[in-house]
mmCIF file of C-alpha atoms in Angstrom:
data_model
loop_
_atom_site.group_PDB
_atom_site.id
_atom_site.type_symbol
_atom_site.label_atom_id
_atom_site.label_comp_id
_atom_site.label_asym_id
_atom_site.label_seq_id
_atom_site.Cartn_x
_atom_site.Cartn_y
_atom_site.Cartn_z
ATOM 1 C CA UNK U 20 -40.988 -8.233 -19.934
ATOM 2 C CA UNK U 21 -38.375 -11.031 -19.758
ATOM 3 C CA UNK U 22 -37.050 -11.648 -16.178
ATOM 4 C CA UNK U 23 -33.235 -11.254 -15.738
ATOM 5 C CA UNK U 24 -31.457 -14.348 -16.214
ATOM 6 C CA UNK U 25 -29.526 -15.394 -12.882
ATOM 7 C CA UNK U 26 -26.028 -14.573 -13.441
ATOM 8 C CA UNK U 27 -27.498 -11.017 -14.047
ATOM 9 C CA UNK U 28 -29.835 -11.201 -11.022
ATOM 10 C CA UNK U 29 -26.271 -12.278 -8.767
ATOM 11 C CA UNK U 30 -24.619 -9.315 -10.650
ATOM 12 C CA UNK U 31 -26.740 -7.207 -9.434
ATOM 13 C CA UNK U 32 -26.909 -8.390 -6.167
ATOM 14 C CA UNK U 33 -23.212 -8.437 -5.567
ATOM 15 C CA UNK U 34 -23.030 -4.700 -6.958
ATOM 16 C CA UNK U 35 -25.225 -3.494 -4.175
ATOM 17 C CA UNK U 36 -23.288 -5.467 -1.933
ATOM 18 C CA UNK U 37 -20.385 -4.099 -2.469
ATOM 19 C CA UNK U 38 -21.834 -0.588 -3.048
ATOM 20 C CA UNK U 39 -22.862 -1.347 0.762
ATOM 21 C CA UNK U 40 -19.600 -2.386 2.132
ATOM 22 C CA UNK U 41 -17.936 0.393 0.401
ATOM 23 C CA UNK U 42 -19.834 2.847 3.024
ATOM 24 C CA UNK U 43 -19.518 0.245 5.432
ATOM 25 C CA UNK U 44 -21.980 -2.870 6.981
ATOM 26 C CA UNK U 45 -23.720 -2.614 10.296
ATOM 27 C CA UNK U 46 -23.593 -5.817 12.667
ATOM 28 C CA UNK U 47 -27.422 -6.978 10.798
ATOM 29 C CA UNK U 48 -26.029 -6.023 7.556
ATOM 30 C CA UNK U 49 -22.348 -8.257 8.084
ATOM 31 C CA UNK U 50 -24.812 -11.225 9.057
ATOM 32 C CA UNK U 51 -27.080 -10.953 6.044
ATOM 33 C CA UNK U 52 -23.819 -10.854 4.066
ATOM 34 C CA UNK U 53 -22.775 -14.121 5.685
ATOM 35 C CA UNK U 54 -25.534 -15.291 4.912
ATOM 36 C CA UNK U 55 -25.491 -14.278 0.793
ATOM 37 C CA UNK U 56 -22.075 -15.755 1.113
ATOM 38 C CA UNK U 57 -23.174 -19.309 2.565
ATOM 39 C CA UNK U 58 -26.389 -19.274 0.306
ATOM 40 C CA UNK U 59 -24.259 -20.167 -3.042
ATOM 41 C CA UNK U 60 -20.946 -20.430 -4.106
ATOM 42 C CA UNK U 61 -21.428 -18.272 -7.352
ATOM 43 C CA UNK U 62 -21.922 -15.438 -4.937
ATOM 44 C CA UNK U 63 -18.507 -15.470 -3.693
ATOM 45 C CA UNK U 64 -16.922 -15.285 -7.422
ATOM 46 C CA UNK U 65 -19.622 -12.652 -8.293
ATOM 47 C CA UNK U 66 -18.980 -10.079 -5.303
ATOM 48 C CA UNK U 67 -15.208 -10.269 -5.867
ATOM 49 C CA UNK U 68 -15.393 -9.550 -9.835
ATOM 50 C CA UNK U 69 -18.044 -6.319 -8.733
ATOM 51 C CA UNK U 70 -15.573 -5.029 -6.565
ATOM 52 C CA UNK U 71 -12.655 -5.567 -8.989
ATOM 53 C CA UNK U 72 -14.806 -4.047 -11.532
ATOM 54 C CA UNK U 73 -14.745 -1.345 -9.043
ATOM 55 C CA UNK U 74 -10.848 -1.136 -8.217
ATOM 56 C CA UNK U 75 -9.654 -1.595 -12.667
ATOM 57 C CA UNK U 76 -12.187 1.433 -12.610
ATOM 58 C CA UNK U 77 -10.558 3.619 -10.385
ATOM 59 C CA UNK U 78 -7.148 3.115 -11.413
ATOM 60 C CA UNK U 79 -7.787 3.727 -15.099
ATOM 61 C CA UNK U 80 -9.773 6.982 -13.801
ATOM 62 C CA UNK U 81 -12.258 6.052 -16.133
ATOM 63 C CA UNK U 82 -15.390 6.701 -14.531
ATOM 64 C CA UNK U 83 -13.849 9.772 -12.961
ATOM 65 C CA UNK U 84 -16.798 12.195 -14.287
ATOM 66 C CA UNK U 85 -19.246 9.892 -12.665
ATOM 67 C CA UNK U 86 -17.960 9.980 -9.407
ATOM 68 C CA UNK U 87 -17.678 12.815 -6.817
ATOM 69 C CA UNK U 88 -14.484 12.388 -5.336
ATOM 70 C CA UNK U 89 -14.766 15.079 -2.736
ATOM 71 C CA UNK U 90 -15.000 14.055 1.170
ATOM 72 C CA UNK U 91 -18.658 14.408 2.531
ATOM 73 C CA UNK U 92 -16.893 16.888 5.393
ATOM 74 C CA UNK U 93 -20.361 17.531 6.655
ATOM 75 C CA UNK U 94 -21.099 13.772 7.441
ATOM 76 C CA UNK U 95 -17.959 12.709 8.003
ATOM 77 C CA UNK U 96 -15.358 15.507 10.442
ATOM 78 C CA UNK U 97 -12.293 13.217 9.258
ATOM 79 C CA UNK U 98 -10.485 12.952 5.950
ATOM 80 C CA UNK U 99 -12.365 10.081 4.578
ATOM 81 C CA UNK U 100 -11.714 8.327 0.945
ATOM 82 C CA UNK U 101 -15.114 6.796 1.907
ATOM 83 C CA UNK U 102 -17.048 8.036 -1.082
ATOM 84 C CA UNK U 103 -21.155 7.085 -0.722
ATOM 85 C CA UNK U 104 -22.100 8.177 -4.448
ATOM 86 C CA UNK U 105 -20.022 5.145 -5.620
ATOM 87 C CA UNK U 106 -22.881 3.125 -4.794
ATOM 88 C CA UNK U 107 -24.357 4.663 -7.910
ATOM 89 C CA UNK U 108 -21.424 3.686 -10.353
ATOM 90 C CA UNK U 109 -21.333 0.530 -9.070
ATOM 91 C CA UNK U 110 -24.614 -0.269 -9.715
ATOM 92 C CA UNK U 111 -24.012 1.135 -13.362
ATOM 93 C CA UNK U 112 -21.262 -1.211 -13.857
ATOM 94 C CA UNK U 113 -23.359 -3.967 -12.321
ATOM 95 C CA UNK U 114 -24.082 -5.069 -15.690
ATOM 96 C CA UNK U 115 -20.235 -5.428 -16.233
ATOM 97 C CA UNK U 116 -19.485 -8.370 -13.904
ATOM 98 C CA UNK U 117 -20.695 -10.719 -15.824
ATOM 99 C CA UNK U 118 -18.548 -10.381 -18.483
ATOM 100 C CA UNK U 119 -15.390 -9.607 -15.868
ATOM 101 C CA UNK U 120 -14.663 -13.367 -16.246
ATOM 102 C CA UNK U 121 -13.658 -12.800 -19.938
ATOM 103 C CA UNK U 122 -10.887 -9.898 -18.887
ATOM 104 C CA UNK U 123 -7.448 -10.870 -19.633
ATOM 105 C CA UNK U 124 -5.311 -7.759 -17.207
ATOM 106 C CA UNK U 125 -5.324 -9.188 -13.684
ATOM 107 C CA UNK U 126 -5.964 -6.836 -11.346
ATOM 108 C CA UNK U 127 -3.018 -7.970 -9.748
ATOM 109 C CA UNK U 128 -0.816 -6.567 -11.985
ATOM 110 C CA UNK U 129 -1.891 -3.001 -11.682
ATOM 111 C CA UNK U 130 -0.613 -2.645 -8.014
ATOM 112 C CA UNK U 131 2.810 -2.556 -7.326
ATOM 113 C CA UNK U 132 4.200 -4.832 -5.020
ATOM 114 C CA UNK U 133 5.312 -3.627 -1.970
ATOM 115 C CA UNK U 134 2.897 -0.874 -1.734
ATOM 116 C CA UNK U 135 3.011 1.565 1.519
ATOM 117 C CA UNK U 136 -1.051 2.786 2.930
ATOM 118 C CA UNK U 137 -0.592 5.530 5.381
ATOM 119 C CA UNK U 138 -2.890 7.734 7.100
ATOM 120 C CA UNK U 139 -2.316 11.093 9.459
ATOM 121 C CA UNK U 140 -3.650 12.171 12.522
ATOM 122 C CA UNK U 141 -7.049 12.556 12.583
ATOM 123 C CA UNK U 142 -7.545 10.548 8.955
ATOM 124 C CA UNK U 143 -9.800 7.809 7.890
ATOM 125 C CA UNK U 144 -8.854 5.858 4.590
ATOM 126 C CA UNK U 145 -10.809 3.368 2.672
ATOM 127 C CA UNK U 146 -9.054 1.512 0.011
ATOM 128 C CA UNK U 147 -10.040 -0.956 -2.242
ATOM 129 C CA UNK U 148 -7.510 -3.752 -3.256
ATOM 130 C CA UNK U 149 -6.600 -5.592 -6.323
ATOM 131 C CA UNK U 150 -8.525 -8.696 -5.381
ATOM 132 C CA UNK U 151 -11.428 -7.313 -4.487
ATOM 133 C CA UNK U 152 -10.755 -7.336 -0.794
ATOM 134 C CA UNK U 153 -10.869 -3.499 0.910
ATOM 135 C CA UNK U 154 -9.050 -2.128 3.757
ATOM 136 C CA UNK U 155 -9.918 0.803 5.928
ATOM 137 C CA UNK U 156 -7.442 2.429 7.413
ATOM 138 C CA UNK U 157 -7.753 3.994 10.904
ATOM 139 C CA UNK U 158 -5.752 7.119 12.379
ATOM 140 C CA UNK U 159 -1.827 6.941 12.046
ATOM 141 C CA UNK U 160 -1.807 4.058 10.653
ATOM 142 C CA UNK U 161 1.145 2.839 8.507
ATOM 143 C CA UNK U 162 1.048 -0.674 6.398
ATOM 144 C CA UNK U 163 2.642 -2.254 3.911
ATOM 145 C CA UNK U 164 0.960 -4.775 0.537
ATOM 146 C CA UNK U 165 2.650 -7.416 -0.649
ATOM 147 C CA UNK U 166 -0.088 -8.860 -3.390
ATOM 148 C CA UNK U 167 1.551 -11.437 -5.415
ATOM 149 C CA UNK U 168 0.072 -14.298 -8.218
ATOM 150 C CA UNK U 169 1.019 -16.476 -4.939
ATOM 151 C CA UNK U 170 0.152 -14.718 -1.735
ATOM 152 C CA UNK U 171 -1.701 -12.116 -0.318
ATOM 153 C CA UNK U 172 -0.189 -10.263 2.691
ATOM 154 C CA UNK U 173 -0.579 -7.258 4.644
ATOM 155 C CA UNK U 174 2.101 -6.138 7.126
ATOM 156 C CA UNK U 175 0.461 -3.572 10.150
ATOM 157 C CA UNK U 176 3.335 -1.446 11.061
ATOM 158 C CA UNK U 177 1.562 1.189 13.141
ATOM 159 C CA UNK U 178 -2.392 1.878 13.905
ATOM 160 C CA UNK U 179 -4.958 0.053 12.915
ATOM 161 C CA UNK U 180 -7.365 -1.202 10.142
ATOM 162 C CA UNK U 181 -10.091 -2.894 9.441
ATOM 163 C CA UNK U 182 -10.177 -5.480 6.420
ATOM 164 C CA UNK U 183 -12.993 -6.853 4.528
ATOM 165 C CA UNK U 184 -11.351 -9.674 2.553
ATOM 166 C CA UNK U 185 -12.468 -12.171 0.113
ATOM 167 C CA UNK U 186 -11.312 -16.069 -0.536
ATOM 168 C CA UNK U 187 -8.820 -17.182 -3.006
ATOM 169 C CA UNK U 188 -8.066 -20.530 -3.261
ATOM 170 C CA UNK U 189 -4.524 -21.583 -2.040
ATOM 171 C CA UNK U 190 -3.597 -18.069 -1.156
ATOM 172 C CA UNK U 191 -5.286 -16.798 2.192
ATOM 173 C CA UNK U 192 -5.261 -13.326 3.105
ATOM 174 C CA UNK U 193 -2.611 -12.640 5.761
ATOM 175 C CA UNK U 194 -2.300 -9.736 7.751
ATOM 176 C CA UNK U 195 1.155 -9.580 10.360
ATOM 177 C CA UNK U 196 0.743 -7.291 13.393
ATOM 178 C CA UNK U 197 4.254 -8.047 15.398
ATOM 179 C CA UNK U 198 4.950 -11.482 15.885
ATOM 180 C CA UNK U 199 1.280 -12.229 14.935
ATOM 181 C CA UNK U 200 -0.070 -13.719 11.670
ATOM 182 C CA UNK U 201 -4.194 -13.790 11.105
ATOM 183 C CA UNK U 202 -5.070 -15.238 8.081
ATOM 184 C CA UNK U 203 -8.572 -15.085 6.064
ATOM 185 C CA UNK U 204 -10.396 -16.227 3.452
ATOM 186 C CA UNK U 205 -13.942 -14.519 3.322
ATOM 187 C CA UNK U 206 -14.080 -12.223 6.255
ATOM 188 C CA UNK U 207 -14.299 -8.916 7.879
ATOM 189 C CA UNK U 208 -12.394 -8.220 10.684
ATOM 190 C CA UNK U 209 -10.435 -5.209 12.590
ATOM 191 C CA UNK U 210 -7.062 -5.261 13.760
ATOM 192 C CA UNK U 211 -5.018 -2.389 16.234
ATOM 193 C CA UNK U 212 -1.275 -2.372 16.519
ATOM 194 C CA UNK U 213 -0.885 0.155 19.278
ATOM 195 C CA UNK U 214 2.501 1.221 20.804
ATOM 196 C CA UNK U 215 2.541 0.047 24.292
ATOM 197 C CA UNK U 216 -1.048 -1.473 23.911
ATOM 198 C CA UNK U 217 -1.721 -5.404 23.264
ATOM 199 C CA UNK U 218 -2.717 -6.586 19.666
ATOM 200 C CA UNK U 219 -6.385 -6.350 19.296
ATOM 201 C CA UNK U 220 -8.239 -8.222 16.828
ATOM 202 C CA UNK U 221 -12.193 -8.057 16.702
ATOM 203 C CA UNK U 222 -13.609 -10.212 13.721
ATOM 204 C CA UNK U 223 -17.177 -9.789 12.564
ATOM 205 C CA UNK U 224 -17.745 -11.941 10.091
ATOM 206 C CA UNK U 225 -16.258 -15.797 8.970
ATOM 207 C CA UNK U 226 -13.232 -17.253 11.014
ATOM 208 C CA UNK U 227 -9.567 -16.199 11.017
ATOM 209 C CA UNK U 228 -7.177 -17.744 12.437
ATOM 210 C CA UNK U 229 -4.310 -16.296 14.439
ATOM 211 C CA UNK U 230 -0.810 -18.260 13.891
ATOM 212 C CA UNK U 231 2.287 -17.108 16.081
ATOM 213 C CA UNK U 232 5.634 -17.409 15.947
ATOM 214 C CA UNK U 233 8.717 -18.507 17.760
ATOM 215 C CA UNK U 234 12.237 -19.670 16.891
ATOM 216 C CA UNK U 235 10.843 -23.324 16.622
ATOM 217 C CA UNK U 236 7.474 -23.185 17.489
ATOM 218 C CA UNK U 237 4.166 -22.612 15.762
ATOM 219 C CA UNK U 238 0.750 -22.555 17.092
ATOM 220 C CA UNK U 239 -2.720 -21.797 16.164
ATOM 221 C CA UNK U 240 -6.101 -20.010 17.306
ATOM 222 C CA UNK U 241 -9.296 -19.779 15.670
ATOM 223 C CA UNK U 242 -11.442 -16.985 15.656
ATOM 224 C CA UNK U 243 -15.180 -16.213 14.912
ATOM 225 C CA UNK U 244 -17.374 -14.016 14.591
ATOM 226 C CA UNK U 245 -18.637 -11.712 17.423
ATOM 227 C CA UNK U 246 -15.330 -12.010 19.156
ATOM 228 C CA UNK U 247 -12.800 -9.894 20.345
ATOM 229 C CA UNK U 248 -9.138 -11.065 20.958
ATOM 230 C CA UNK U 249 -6.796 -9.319 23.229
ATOM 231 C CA UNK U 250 -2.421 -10.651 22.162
ATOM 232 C CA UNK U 251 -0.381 -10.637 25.243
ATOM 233 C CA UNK U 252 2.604 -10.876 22.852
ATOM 234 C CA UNK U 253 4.869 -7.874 23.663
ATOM 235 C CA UNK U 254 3.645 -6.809 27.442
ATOM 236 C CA UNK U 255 6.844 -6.984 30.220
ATOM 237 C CA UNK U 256 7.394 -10.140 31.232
ATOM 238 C CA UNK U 257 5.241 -12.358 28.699
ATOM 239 C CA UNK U 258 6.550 -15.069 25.839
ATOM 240 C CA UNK U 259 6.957 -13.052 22.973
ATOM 241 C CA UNK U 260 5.054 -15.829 20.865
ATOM 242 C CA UNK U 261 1.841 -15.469 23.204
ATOM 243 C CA UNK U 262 -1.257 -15.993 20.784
ATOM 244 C CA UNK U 263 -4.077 -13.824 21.645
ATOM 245 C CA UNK U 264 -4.999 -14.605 25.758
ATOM 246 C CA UNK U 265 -8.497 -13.222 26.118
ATOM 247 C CA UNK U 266 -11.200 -14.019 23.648
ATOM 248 C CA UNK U 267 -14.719 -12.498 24.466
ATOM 249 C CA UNK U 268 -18.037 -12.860 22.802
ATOM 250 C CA UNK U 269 -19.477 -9.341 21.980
ATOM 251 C CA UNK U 270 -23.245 -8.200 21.464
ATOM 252 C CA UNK U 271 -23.696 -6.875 18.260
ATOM 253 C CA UNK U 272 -24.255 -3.584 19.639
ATOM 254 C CA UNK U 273 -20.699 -3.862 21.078
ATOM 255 C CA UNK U 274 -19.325 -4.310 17.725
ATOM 256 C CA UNK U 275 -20.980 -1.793 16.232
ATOM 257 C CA UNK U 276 -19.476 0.695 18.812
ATOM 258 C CA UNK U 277 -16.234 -0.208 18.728
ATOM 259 C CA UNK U 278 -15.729 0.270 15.092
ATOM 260 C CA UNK U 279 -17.309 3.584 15.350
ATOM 261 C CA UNK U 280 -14.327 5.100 14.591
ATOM 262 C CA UNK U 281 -15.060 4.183 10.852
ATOM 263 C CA UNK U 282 -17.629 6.628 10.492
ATOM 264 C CA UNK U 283 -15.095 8.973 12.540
ATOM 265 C CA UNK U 284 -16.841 9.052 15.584
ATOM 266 C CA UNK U 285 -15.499 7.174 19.274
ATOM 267 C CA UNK U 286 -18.363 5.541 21.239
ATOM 268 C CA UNK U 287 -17.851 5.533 25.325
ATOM 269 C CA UNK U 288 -19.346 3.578 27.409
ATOM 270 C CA UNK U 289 -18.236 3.506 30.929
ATOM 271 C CA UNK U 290 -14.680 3.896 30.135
ATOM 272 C CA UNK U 291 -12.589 6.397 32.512
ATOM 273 C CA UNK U 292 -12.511 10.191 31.068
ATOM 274 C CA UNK U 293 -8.385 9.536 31.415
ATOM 275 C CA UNK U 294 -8.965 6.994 28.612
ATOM 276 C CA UNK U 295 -11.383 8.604 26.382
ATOM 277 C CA UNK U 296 -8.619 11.666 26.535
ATOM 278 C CA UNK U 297 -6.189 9.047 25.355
ATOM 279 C CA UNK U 298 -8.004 8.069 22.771
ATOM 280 C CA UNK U 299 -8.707 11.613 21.397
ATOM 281 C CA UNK U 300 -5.079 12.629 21.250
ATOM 282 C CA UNK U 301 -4.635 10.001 18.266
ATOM 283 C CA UNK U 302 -7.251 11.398 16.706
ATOM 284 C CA UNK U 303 -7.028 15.254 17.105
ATOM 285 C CA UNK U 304 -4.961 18.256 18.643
ATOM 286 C CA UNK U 305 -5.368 19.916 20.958
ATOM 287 C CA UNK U 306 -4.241 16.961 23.357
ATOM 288 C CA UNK U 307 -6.631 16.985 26.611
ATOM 289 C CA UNK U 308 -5.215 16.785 30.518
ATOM 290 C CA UNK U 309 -6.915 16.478 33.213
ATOM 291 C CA UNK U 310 -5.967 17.778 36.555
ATOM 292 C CA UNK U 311 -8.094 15.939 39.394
ATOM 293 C CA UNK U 312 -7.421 12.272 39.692
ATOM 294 C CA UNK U 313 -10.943 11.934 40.750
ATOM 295 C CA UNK U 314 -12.161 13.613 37.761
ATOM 296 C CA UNK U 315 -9.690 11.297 35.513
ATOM 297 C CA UNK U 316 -11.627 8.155 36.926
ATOM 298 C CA UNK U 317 -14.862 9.346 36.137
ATOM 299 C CA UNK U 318 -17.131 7.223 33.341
ATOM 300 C CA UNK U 319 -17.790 8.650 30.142
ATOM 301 C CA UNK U 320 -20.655 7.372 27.675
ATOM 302 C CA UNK U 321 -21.479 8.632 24.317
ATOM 303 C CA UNK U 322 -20.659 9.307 20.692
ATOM 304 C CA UNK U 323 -18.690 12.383 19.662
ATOM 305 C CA UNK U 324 -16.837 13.319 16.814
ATOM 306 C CA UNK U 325 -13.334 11.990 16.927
ATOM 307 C CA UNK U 326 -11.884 15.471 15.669
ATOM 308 C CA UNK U 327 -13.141 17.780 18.158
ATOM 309 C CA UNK U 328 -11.684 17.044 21.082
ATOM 310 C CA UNK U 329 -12.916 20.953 22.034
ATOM 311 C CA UNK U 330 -16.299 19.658 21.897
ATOM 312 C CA UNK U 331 -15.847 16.516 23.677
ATOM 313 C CA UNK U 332 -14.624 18.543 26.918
ATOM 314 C CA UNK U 333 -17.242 21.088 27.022
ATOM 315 C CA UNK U 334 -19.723 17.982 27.047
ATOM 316 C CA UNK U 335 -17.660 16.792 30.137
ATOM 317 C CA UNK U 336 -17.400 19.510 31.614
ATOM 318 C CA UNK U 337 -21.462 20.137 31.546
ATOM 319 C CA UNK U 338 -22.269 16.953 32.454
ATOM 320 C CA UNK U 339 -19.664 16.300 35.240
ATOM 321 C CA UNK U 340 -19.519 19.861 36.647
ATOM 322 C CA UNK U 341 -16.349 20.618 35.598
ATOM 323 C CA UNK U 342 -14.287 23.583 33.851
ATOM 324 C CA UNK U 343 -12.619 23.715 30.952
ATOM 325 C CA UNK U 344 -9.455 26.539 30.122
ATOM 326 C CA UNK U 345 -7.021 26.527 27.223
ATOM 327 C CA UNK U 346 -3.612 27.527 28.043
ATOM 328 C CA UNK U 347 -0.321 26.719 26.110
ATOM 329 C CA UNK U 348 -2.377 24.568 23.244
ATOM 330 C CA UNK U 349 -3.580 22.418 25.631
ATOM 331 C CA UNK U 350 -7.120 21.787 26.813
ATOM 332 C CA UNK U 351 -7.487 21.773 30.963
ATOM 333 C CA UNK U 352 -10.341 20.355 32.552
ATOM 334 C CA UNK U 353 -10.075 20.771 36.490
ATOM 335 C CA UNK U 354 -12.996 20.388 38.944
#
């Protein structure tokens, strides 16, 4: 049997890789990724042509029969376009990449510039982009592509996302949340533009680097992996052009649970019930109150599905020896 050459053995490698990032990484798996990356510069090249292979695919529809396009509801309670049996067309089309070089049609030039990405209430959106980059879009989240022969860049109107980009020389991939610019080359990183709520950036793997703004003023922060950066850009009383403030190392662990909400769950731990009812009202109706101010400072920990917040209270309510009533669409819990 003759071994496969090593183009084809990269091919292949970068097809699962990308198969794997298309259901999304773990914290171990991001690191081994890195790691791929780092090893040789052919794999960079290779994973972007797999998932490019991947986007020219979709768009023509052409592998349509192969691919079940229906959400896995019973895996997944939100909306997702987060489909796991593409890891099985991808690795069909493995053998592809390494002729993608000789394609003439630039991905580019199949998306439109200018392109709006929005998801509802209580929807998760994966979308792969035309240079092989892919962005996941969280709840009520609104954004904007502007993917040019010259620049890549993403402006975060609403919500959040988190982007798994990939390096292109002499055009970086920018993302603008507010006065804010982060900008990429190979890297995976999540970013939250919430109203009322500091700009929250939490990058897992490679270095971005947050620019921001003023009249006449630019300045610069560099960000790594395993941390999360907290913008005081926008809060009463602050410079408008603050770069991000607080930058904290996270455990792996940590990561993992804050980007739960990929897999449309929300991971707790210690945070007061009044917040975790916060955070379910983005994600699902009906909205929760809570009467007692003693009960509203209470700690919560654990993983629930982020679209039943029904659920969620009777779990509270059991646990904290509370009661739960419905009245006027509304979910009471009272102690």
């Amino acid at each position: 049997m003759i071994p496969p050459s090593p183009a084809k053995a990269i091919d292949a490698d970068a097809a699962s890789w990308a198969a794997r990032m298309d259901r999304g990484l773990s914290a171990g798996e991001e690191a081994q990724l890195e790691a791929w990356l780092a090893a040789n510069s052919r794999h960079v090249g290779a994973l972007a042509r797999a998932r490019a292979i991947w986007v020219h695919a979709e768009q023509a529809g052409s592998l349509a029969p192969l691919i079940d396009v229906r959400p896995d509801s019973e895996q997944y309670p939100v909306t997702h376009r987060h489909l796991l049996s593409r890891r099985h067309a991808l690795i069909g089309i493995g053998a592809l990449a390494a002729s993608a070089a000789a394609l003439t049609l630039s991905p580019l030039r199949l998306w439109p510039q200018g392109r709006q990405l929005a998801t509802g209430i209580g929807e998760i959106r994966r979308v792969p982009l035309p240079d092989g980059s892919v962005v996941t879009l969280d709840t009520a989240t609104s954004l904007t592509l502007r993917f040019t022969d010259t620049e890549r860049r993403v402006l975060l109107h609403a919500g959040g996302a988190y982007f798994e980009t990939v390096a292109a020389e002499a055009r970086p991939f920018v993302v603008e949340a507010g006065v804010l610019s982060l900008e990429a080359g190979a890297a995976a990183f999540s970013v939250h533009a919430l109203s009322g709520v500091p700009v929250t950036v939490l990058v897992t793997r490679g270095v971005i680097h947050a620019l921001a703004r003023a009249e006449n003023n630019e300045r610069s922060q560099s960000i790594g992996p395993g941390i999360r950066a907290v913008q005081s850009a926008g809060l009463p009383g602050e410079a408008a052009d603050a770069l991000p403030t607080r930058l904290a190392p996270l455990p792996p662990a940590e990561v993992d649970r804050l980007l739960s909400w990929r897999q449309g769950q929300l991971a707790f731990e210690g945070e007061t019930l009044a917040h975790a009812a916060e955070t379910f009202r983005r994600y699902a109706s009906p909205a929760i109150e809570i009467a007692s101010p003693e009960l509203a400072r209470e700690p919560i920990t654990g993983l629930f599905a982020a679209t039943d917040p029904a659920g969620f209270a009777d779990a509270v309510a059991l646990s904290l020896d509370a009661r739960v009533s419905r009245q006027d669409g509304v979910i009471c819990l009272t102690r």
